[in-house]
XYZ file of C-alpha atoms in Angstrom:
395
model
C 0.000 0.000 0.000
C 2.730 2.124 0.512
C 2.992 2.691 -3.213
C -0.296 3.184 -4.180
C -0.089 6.168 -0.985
C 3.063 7.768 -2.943
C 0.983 7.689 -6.470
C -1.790 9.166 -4.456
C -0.099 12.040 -2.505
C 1.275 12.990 -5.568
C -1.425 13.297 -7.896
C -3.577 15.176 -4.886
C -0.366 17.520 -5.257
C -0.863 17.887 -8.904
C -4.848 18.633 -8.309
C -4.160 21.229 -6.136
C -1.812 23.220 -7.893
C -4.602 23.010 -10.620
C -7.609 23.625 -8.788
C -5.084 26.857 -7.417
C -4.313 27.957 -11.245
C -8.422 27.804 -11.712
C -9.444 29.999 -8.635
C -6.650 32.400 -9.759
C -7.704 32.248 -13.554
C -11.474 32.910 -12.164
C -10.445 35.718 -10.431
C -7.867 37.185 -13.334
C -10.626 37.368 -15.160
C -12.667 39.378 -13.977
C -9.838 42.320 -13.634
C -9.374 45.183 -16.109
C -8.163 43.204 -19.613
C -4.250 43.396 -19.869
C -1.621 42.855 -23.368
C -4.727 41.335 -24.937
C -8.035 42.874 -25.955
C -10.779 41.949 -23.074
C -12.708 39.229 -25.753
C -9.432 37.999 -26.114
C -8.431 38.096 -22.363
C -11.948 36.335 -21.737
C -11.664 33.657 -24.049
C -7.722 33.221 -22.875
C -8.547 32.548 -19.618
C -11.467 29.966 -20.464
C -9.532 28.019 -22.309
C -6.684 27.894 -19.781
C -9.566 26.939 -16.746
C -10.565 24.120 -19.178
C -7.161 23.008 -20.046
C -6.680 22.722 -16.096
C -9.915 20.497 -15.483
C -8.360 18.324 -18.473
C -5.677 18.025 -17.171
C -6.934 17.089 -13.465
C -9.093 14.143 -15.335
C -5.668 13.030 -17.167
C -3.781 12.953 -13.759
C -6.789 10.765 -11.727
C -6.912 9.109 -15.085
C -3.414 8.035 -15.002
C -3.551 7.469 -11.336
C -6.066 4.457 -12.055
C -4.071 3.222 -14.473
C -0.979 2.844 -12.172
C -2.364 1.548 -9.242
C -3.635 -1.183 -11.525
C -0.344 -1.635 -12.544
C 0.924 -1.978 -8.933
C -1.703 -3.800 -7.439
C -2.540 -6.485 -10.671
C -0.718 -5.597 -13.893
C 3.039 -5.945 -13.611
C 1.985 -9.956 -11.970
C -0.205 -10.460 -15.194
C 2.315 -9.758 -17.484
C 5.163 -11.568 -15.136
C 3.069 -14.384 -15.337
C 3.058 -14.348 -18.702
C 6.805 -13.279 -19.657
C 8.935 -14.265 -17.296
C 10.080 -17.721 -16.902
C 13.636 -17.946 -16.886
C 14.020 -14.255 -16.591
C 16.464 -14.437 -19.731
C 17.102 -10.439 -21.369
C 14.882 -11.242 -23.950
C 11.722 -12.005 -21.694
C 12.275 -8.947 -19.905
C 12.667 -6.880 -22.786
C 9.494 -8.351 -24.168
C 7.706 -7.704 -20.735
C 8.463 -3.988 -20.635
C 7.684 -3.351 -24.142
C 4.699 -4.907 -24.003
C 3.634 -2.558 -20.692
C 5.223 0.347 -23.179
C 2.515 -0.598 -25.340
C -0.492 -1.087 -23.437
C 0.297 2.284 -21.567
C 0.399 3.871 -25.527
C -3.235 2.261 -26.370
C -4.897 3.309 -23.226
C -3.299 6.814 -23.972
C -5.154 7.039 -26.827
C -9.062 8.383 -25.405
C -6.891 11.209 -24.415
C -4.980 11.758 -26.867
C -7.960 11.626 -29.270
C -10.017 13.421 -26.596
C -7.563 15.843 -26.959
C -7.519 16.479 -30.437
C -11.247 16.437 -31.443
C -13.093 17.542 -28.443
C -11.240 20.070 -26.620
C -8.516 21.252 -29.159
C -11.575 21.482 -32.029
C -13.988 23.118 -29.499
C -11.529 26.105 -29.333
C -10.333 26.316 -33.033
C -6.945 24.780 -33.148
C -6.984 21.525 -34.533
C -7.180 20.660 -37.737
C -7.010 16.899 -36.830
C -8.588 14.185 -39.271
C -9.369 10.801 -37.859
C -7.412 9.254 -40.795
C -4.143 11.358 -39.572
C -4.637 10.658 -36.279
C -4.653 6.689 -37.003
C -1.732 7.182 -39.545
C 0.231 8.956 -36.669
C -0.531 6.456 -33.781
C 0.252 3.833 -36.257
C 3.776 5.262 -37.133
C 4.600 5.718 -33.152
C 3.553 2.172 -32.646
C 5.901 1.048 -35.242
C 9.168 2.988 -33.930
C 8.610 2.061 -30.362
C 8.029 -1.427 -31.258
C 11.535 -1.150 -33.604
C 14.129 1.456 -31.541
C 12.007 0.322 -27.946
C 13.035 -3.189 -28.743
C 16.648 -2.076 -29.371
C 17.024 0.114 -26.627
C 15.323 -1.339 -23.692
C 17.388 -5.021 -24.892
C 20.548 -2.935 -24.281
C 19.151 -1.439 -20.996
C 18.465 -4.674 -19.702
C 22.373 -5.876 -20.833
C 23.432 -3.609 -18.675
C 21.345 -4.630 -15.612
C 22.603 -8.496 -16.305
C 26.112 -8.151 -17.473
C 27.352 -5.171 -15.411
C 26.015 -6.017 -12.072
C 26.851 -3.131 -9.015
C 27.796 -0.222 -11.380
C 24.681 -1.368 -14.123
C 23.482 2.247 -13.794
C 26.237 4.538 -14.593
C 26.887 2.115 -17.921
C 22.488 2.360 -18.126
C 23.031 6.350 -17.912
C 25.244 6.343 -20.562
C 23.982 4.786 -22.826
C 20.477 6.894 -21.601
C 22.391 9.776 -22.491
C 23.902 9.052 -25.560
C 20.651 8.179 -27.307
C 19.055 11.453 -25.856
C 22.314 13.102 -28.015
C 21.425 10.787 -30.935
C 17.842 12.008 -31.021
C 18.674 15.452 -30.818
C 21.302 15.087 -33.730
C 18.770 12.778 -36.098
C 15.527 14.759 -34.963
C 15.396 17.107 -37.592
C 16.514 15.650 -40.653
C 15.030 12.063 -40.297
C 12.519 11.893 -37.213
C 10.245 15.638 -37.997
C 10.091 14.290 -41.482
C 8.300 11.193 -41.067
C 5.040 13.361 -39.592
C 5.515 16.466 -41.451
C 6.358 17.659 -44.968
C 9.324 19.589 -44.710
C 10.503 22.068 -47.791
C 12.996 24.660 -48.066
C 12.156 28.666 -47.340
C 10.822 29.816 -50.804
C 10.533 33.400 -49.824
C 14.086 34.732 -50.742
C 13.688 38.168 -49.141
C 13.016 36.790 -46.226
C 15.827 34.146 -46.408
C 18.070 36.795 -47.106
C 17.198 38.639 -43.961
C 17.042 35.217 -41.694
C 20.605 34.396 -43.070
C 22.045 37.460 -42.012
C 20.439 37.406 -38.473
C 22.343 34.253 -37.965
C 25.791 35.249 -39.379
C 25.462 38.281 -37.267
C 25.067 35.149 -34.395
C 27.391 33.187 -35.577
C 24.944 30.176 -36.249
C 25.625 28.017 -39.111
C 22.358 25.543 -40.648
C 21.994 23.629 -43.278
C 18.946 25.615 -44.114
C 15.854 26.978 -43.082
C 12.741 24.972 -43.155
C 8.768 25.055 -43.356
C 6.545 22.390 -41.970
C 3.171 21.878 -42.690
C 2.280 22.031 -38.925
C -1.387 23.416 -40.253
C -2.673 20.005 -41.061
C -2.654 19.135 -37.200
C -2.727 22.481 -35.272
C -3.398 25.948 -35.553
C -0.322 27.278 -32.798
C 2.112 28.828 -33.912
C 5.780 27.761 -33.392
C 9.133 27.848 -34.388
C 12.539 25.830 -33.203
C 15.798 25.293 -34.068
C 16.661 22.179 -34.350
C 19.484 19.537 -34.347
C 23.108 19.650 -33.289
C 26.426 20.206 -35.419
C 25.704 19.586 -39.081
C 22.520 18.611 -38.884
C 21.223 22.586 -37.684
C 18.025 23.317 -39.036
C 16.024 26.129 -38.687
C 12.709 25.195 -38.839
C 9.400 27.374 -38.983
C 5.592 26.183 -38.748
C 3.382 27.609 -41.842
C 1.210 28.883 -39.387
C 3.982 30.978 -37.785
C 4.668 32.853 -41.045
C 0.752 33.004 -42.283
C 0.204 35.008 -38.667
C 3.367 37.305 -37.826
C 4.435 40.399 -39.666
C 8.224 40.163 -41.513
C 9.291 42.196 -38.065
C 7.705 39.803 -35.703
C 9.269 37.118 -37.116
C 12.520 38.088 -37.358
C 12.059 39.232 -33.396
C 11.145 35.528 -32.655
C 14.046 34.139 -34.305
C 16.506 36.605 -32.870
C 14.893 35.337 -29.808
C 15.591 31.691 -30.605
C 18.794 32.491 -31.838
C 19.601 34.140 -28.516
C 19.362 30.003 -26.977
C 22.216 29.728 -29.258
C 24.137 32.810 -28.171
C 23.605 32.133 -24.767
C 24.879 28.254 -24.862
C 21.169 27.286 -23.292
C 20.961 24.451 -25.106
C 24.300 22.674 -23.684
C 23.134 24.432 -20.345
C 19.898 22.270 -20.710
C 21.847 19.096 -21.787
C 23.992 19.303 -19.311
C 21.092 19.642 -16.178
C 19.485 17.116 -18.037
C 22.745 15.085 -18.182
C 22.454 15.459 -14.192
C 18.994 14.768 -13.363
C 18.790 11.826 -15.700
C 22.278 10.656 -13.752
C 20.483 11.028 -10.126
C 17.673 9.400 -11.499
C 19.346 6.044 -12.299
C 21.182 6.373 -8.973
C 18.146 6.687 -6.896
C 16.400 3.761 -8.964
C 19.388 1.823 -8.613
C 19.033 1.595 -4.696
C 15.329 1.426 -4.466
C 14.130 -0.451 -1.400
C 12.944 -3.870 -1.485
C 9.552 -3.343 -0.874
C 8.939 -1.543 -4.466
C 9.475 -4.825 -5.711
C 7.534 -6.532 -3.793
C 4.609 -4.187 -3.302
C 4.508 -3.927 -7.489
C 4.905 -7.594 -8.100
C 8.001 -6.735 -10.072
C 10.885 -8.872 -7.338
C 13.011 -11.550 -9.521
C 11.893 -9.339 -13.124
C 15.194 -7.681 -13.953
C 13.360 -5.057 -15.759
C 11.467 -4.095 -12.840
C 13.798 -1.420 -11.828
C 13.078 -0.265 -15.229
C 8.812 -0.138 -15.243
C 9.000 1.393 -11.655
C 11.215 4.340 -13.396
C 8.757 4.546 -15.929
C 5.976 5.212 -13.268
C 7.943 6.909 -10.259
C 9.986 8.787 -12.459
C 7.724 11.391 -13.100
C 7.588 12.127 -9.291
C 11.591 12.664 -8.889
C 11.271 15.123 -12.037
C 8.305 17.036 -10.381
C 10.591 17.750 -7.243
C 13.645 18.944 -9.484
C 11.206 20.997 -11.589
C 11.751 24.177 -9.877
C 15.239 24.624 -10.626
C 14.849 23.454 -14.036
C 11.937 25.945 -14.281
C 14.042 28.655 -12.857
C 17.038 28.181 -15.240
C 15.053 27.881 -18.242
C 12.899 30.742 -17.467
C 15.541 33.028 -16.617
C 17.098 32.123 -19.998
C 13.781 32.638 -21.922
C 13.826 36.512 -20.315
C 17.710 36.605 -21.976
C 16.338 35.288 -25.013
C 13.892 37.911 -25.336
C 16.570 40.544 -24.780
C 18.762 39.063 -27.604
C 15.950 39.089 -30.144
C 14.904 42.897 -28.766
C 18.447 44.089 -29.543
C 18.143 42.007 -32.987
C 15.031 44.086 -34.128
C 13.791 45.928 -31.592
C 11.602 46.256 -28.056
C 8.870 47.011 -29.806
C 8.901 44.550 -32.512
C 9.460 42.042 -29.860
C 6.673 42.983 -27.743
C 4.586 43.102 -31.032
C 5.598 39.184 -31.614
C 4.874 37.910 -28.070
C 1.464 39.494 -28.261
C 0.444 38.067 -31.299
C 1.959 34.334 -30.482
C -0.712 35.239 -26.962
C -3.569 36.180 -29.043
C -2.761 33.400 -32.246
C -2.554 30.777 -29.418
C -5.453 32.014 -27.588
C -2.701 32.127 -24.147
C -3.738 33.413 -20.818
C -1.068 36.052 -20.108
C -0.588 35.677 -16.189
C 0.015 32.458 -14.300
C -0.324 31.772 -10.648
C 3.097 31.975 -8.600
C 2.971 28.100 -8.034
C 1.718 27.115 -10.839
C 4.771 28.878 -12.692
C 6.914 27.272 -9.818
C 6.517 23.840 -10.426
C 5.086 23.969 -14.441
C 6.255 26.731 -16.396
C 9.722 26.659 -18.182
C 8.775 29.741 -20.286
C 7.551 32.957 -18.181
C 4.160 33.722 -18.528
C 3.612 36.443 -21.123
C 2.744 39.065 -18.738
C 6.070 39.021 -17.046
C 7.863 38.493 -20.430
C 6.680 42.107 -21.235
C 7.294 43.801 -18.175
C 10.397 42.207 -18.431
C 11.376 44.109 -21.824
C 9.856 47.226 -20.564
């Protein structure tokens, strides 16, 4: 029972800082309209109490789902794997739980995308997509899950004591490999990517970056329309394999200004070294992580079902994991919102304040964004700043 209290505690955590984001949404609301024109401010904050009371049904939803797996689920499918306890029946065990947890994902997923996403205009969704793309995530975490959690177990078998530090990595490693391939072979396989056709605007993109110092092998458009109405844009990929890459809603919405005041802002990651700041806390939190796992008490094993499964150390990461990253959050939060606020500085001094105010107001109102967060909801959730304070900031 002791696990099933831990899941519990947790999500009751997770309700609460929602149910706190609603009450200060509610009252928000009814203030004097701020950034965004009061319709606009209205209709922001609905959406944002809604995505909240989503979001508490996902969390009990998921709570059901692992207590099942503690008290029944991970002895079903022991029963079933396990026998000698060879790497190959463990691998088998924890993909198949990797699987099950992606098909009873899907009423939310789909929930997600043509109920509540629809409701408020921003999906574009088909139902044929939407099987095509659960069909194509299926297949690659049947093929590279396979492959990786076979080597993960290798390491729990063959390198007994020290099986975590070889576990993290290799952990870390493919979370480098992903970021290097994500770009040029992963994006593509959901979206149509083509070159920039607009060659005044290429022009002026190009020189932002030399002016940065950023070299990519080009600068990219995805058809992100077909599936969602947000706009967004990224920069993606390490070394060679740089891309700048821009969502065709992000250049249908923003002025020529506005655009080049969010890339000057994303170029100001680059600048900054954020990224290898963020690899490098991620480096360490995925490092404590296996540590902590590694010297679990006995009792998770046998509370869960999962003692003599040498993947079990694995499937209780997968569902206790999520709890270790909640209590870091605030210090990842806190670094990666402080270097959002330097990021908007950098692509203010690469255009201008104005222009830069111009482009977080219209990625507000385009995304239909509530502009103010709660203080602990921004604690423990937010990596960027809420808009409001991203203004005030530039001001």
């Amino acid at each position: 029972m002791t696990l099933i209290t831990i899941l519990c505690i947790y999500t009751a955590f997770l309700i609460f800082i929602s149910y706190m984001q609603i009450s200060f949404l509610k009252k928000e609301k009814e203030k004097q309209a701020v950034i965004l024109e009061e319709s606009d401010y209205k209709n922001a904050a609905d959406i944002a109490m809604e995505n909240e009371k989503y979001k508490i049904f996902s969390n009990f939803y998921n709570l059901i789902i692992n207590i099942s797996w503690i008290a029944f689920g991970f002895l079903y499918l022991k029963e079933i794997f396990i026998k000698e306890n060879s790497t190959l029946e463990n691998t088998l065990f924890l993909l198949t739980f990797l699987v099950i947890i992606s098909i009873l994902n899907l009423p939310l997923s789909y929930y997600e995308s043509f109920i509540k996403d629809k409701k408020h205009g921003f999906s574009n969704m088909t139902l044929a997509l939407f099987v095509k793309d659960s069909i194509k995530s299926l297949i690659l975490m049947l093929i590279f899950g396979f492959l990786i959690i076979y080597a993960l177990v290798f390491c729990f078998e063959f390198f007994s004591t020290y099986w975590w530090m070889v576990a993290f990595i290799l952990s870390f490693t493919i979370i480098l490999i992903i970021n290097l391939i994500y770009p040029t072979l992963i994006a593509p396989m959901f979206n149509k990517m083509k070159k920039l056709e607009d060659e005044n605007l290429l022009e002026k993109i190009t020189i932002l970056m030399q002016k940065c110092g950023f070299s990519a092998n080009g600068v990219y458009v995805i058809d992100a329309s077909k599936r969602d109405k947000r706009l967004n844009a990224y920069f993606g990929g390490l070394f060679k394999s740089k891309r700048v890459v821009l969502f065709d809603t992000l250049l249908n919405a923003l002025k020529e200004k506005e655009l080049i005041a969010v890339l000057g802002h994303e170029l100001g990651h680059f600048v900054h070294k954020d990224l290898i700041k963020t690899l490098s806390a991620s480096a360490l939190m995925l490092f404590a992580l296996f540590f902590i796992f590694a010297h679990l008490p006995g009792f998770f094993y046998i509370e869960s079902h999962l003692d003599g499964v040498n993947a079990g150390v694995f499937a209780l990461l997968l569902i206790f994991g999520n709890i270790f990253t909640f209590i870091v959050s605030p210090l990842l939060n806190k670094m990666s919102q402080k270097n959002e606020f330097n990021a908007d500085l950098h692509g203010a001094k690469l255009s201008s304040k104005e222009d830069m105010k111009s482009a977080l107001i219209a990625l507000a109102k385009e995304n239909k964004a509530f502009v103010k967060t709660s203080k602990i909801y921004t604690f423990f959730h937010l990596s960027h700043p809420c808009i409001y304070e991203r203004i005030k900031a530039l001001q």
